Short mmCIF file of C-alpha atoms in Angstrom, two decimals:
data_model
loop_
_atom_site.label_atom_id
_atom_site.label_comp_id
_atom_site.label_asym_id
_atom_site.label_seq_id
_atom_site.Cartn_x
_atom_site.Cartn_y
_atom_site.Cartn_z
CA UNK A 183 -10.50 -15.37 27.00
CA UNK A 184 -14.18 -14.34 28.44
CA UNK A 185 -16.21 -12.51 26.03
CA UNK A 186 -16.40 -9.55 28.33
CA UNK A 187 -12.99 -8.88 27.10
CA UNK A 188 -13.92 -9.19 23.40
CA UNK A 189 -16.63 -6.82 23.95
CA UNK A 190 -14.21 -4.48 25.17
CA UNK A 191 -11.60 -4.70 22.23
CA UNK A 192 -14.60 -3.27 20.23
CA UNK A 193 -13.06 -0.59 18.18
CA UNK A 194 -16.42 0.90 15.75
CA UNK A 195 -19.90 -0.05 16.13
CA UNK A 196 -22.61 1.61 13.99
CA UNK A 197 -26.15 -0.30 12.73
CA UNK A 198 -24.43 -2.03 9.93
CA UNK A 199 -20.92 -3.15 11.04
CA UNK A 200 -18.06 -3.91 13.97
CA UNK A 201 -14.74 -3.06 14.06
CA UNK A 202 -12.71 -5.16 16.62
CA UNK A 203 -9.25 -4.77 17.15
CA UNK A 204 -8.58 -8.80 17.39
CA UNK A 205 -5.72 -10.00 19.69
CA UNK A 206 -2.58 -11.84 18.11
CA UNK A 207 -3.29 -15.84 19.20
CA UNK A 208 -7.00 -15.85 18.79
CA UNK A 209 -8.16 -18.35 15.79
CA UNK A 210 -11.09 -16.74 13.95
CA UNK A 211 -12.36 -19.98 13.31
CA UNK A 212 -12.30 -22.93 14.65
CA UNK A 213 -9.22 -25.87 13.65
CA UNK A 214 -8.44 -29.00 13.64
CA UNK A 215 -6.96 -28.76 17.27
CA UNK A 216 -9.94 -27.29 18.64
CA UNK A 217 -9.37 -24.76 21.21
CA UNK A 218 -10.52 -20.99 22.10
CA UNK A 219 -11.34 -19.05 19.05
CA UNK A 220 -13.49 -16.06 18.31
CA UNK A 221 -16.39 -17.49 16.65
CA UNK A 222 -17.12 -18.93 20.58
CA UNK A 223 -17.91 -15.41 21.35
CA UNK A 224 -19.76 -13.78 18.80
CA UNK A 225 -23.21 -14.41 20.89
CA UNK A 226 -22.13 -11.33 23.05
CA UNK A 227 -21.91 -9.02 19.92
CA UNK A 228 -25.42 -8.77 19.20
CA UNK A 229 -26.75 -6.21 21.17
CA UNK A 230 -29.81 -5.99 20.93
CA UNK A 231 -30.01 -7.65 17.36
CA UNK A 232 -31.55 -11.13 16.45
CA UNK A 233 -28.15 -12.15 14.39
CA UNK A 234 -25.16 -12.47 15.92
CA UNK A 235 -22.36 -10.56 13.99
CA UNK A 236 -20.35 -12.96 11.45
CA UNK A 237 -16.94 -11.90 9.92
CA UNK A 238 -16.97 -9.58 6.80
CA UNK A 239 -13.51 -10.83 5.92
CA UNK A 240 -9.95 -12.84 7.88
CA UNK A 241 -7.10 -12.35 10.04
CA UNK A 242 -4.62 -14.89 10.30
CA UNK A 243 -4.08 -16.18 13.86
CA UNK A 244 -0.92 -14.77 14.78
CA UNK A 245 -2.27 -11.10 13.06
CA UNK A 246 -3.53 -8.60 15.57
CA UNK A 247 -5.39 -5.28 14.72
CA UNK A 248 -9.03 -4.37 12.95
CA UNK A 249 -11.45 -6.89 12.18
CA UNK A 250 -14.61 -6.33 10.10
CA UNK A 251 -18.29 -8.30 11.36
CA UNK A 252 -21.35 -7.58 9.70
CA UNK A 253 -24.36 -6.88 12.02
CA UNK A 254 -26.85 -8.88 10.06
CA UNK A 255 -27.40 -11.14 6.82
CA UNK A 256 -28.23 -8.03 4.52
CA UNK A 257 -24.95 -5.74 6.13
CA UNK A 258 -22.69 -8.90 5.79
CA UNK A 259 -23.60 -9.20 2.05
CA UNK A 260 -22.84 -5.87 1.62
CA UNK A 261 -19.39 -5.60 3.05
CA UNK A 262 -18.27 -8.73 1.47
CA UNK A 263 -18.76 -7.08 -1.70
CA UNK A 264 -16.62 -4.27 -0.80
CA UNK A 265 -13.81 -6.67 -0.18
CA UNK A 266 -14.93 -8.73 -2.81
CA UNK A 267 -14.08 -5.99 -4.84
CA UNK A 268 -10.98 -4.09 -3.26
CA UNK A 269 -12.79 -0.99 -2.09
CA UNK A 270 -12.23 -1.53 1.38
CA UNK A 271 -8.59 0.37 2.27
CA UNK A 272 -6.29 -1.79 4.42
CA UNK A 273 -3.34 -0.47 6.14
CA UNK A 274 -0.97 -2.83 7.89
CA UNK A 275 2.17 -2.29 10.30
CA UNK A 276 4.84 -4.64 10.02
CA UNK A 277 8.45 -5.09 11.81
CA UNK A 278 10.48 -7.22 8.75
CA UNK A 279 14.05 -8.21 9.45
CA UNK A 280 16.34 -7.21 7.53
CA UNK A 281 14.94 -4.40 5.92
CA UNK A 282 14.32 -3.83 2.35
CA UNK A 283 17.92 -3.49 -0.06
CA UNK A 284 16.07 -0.73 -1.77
CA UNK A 285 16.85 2.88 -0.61
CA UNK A 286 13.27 3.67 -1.85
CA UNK A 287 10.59 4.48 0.65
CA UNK A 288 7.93 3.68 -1.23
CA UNK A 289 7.22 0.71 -3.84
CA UNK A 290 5.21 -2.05 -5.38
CA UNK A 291 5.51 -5.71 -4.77
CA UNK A 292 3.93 -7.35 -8.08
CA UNK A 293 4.22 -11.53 -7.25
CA UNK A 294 1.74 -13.73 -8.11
CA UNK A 295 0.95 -16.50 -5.70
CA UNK A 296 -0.10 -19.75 -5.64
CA UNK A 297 -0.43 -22.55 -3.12
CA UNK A 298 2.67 -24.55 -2.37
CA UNK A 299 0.47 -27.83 -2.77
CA UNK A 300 -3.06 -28.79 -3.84
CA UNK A 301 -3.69 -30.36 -0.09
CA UNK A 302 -2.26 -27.50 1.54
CA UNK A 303 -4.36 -24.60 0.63
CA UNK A 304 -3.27 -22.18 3.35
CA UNK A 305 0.18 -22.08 2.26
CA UNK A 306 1.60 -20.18 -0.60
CA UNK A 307 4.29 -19.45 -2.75
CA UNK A 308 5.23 -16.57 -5.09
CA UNK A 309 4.66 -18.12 -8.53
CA UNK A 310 4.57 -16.90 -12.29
CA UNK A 311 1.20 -19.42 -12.69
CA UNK A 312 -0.36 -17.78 -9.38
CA UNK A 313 -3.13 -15.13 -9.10
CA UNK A 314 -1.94 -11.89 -9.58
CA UNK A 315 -1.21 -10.15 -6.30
CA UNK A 316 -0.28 -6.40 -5.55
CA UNK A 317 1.24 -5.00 -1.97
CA UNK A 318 2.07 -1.34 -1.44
CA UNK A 319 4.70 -0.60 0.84
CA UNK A 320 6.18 2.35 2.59
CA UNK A 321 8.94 2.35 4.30
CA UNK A 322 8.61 4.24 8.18
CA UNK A 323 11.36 3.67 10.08
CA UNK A 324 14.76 1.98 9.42
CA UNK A 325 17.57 0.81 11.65
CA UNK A 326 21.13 2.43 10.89
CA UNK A 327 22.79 -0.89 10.22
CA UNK A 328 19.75 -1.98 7.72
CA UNK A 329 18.95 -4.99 10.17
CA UNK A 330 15.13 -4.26 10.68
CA UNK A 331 12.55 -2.12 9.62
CA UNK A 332 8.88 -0.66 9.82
CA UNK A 333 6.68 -0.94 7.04
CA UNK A 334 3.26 -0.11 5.72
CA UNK A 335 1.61 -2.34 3.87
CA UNK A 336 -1.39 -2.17 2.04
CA UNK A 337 -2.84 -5.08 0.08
CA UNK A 338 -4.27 -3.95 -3.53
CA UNK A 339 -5.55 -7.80 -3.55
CA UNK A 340 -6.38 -10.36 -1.07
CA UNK A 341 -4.77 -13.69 -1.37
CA UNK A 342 -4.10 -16.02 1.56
CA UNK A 343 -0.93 -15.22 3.19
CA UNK A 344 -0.17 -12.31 0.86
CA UNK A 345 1.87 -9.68 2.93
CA UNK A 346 3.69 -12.52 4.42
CA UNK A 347 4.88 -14.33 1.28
CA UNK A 348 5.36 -10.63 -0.31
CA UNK A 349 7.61 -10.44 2.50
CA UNK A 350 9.56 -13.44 2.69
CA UNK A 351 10.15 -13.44 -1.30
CA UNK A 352 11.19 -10.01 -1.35
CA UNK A 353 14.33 -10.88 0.86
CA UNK A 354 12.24 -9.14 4.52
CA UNK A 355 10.65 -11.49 6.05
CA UNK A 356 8.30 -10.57 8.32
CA UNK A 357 9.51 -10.57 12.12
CA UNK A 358 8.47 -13.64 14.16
CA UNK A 359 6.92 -15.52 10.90
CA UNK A 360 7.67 -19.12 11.37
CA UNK A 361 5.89 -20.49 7.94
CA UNK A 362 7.65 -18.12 5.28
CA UNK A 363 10.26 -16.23 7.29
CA UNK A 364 12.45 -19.09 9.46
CA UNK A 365 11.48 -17.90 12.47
CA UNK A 366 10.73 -20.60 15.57
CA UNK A 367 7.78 -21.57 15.94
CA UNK A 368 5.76 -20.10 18.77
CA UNK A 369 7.49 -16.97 18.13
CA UNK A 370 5.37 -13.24 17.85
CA UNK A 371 4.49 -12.26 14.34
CA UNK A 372 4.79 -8.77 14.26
CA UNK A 373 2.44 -8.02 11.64
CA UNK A 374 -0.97 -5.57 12.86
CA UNK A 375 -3.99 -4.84 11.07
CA UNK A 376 -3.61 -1.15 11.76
CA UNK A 377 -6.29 0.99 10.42
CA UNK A 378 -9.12 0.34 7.82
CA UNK A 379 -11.37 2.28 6.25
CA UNK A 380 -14.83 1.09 4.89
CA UNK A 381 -16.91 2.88 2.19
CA UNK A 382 -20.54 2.17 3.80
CA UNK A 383 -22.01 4.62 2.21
CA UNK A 384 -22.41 6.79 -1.61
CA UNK A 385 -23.16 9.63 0.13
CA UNK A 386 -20.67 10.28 3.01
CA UNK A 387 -16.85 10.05 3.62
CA UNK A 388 -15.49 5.92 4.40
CA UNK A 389 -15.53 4.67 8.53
CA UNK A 390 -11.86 5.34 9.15
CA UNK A 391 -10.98 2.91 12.13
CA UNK A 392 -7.46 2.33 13.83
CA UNK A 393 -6.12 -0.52 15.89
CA UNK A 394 -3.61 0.98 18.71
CA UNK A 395 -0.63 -0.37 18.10
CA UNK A 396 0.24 -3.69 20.53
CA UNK A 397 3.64 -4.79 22.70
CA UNK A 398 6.26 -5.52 21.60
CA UNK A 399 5.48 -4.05 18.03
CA UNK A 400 5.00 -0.20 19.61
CA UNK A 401 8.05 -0.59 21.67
CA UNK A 402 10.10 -1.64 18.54
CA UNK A 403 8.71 1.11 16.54
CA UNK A 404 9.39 3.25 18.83
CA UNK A 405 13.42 1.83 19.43
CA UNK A 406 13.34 2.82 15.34
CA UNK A 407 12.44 6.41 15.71
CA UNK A 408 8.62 5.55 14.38
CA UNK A 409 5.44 7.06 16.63
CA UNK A 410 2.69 5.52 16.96
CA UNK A 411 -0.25 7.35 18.04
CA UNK A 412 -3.05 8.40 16.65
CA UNK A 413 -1.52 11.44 14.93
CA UNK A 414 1.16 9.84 13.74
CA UNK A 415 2.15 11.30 10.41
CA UNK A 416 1.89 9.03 6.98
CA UNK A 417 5.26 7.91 6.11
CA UNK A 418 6.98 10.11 9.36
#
């Protein structure tokens, strides 16, 4: 991937912060296996500033959708503490299969989580001796026969893996997930980083930014009944 095309995925870009709607199979950071990731391009973000941008918070690999970067050392501090402390609103699209057994459109998934082994960090479990974590979900589309399903889900906490393992242990995994759902590997998570919005400042409303919605996630959501433009309605 050249960094002109990173430049162009840029979604927001004010004096503090970047919004960039990251594409699904880009590493944030760099692994064990080396490769292309995004931190390789982050030189081409500065424009015009002395710092390069560095990331005000994660997306797994396999996630597409928004992306926060601070613009410099004092805006990065600043934004981590808004995650730090939950005050930054996430909104996620996900395709799980099957879809939730509950006829409820909207609930709460209250599972702690904890990692499946002290040497693998990355990896979690739901667990009663976890950290507490909280996922809202509503419900947007459903297929007739109960087989699959559009969700929103918005993380009250932050844990490693959370929507995922929420997911999985709720009995709908996430589409594509090959670590917590049984999917094969290599296969398309279908799990997007839709639309964030970031309290910057006291005094005016929170940067509202939204990731269009990528293939084959829009053309399932649409197959469901869902829309997914820009004025789609909450919950329609």
């Amino acid at each position: 991937m050249r960094s002109e095309e990173i430049v162009s995925r840029i979604l927001h870009r004010d004096g503090l912060m970047l919004v960039l709607d990251k594409p699904a199979g880009l590493p944030v950071h760099p692994g064990p296996g080396g490769g292309e990731t995004l931190a390789r391009h982050l030189d081409a973000l500065r424009f015009g500033l002395k710092w390069r941008p560095e990331l005000a918070h994660r997306l797994d690999r396999d996630t597409s959708g928004c992306l926060v970067l601070g613009r410099h050392p004092k805006a990065l501090r600043t934004l981590a503490e808004l995650f730090a402390k939950g005050r930054v609103e996430k909104t996620y699209l996900a395709l799980v299969a099957p879809g939730p057994a509950t006829a409820q459109d909207a609930f709460t998934i209250d599972l702690p989580l904890a990692p499946v082994a002290p040497d693998t960090p990355w990896r979690m479990k739901a667990s009663p001796e976890g950290q507490e974590a909280l996922t809202r979900v509503r419900v947007l589309a459903r297929a007739p026969d109960g087989s699959r399903a559009l969700l929103a889900l918005e993380p009250v906490t932050g844990r490693t893996h959370q929507l995922r393992v929420h997911c999985a242990a709720s009995g709908f995994p996430i589409a594509g997930d090959a670590i917590y759902g049984g999917a094969p590997r290599g296969a398309a998570l279908h799990l997007h980083a839709w639309r964030i919005a970031v309290p910057l400042s006291r005094a005016k409303p929170p940067v509202r930014v939204e990731a269009p919605v990528p293939e084959p996630l829009a053309r399932t959501a649409s197959d469901l009944g869902w829309g997914c433009g820009p004025n789609t309605a909450e919950g329609a």
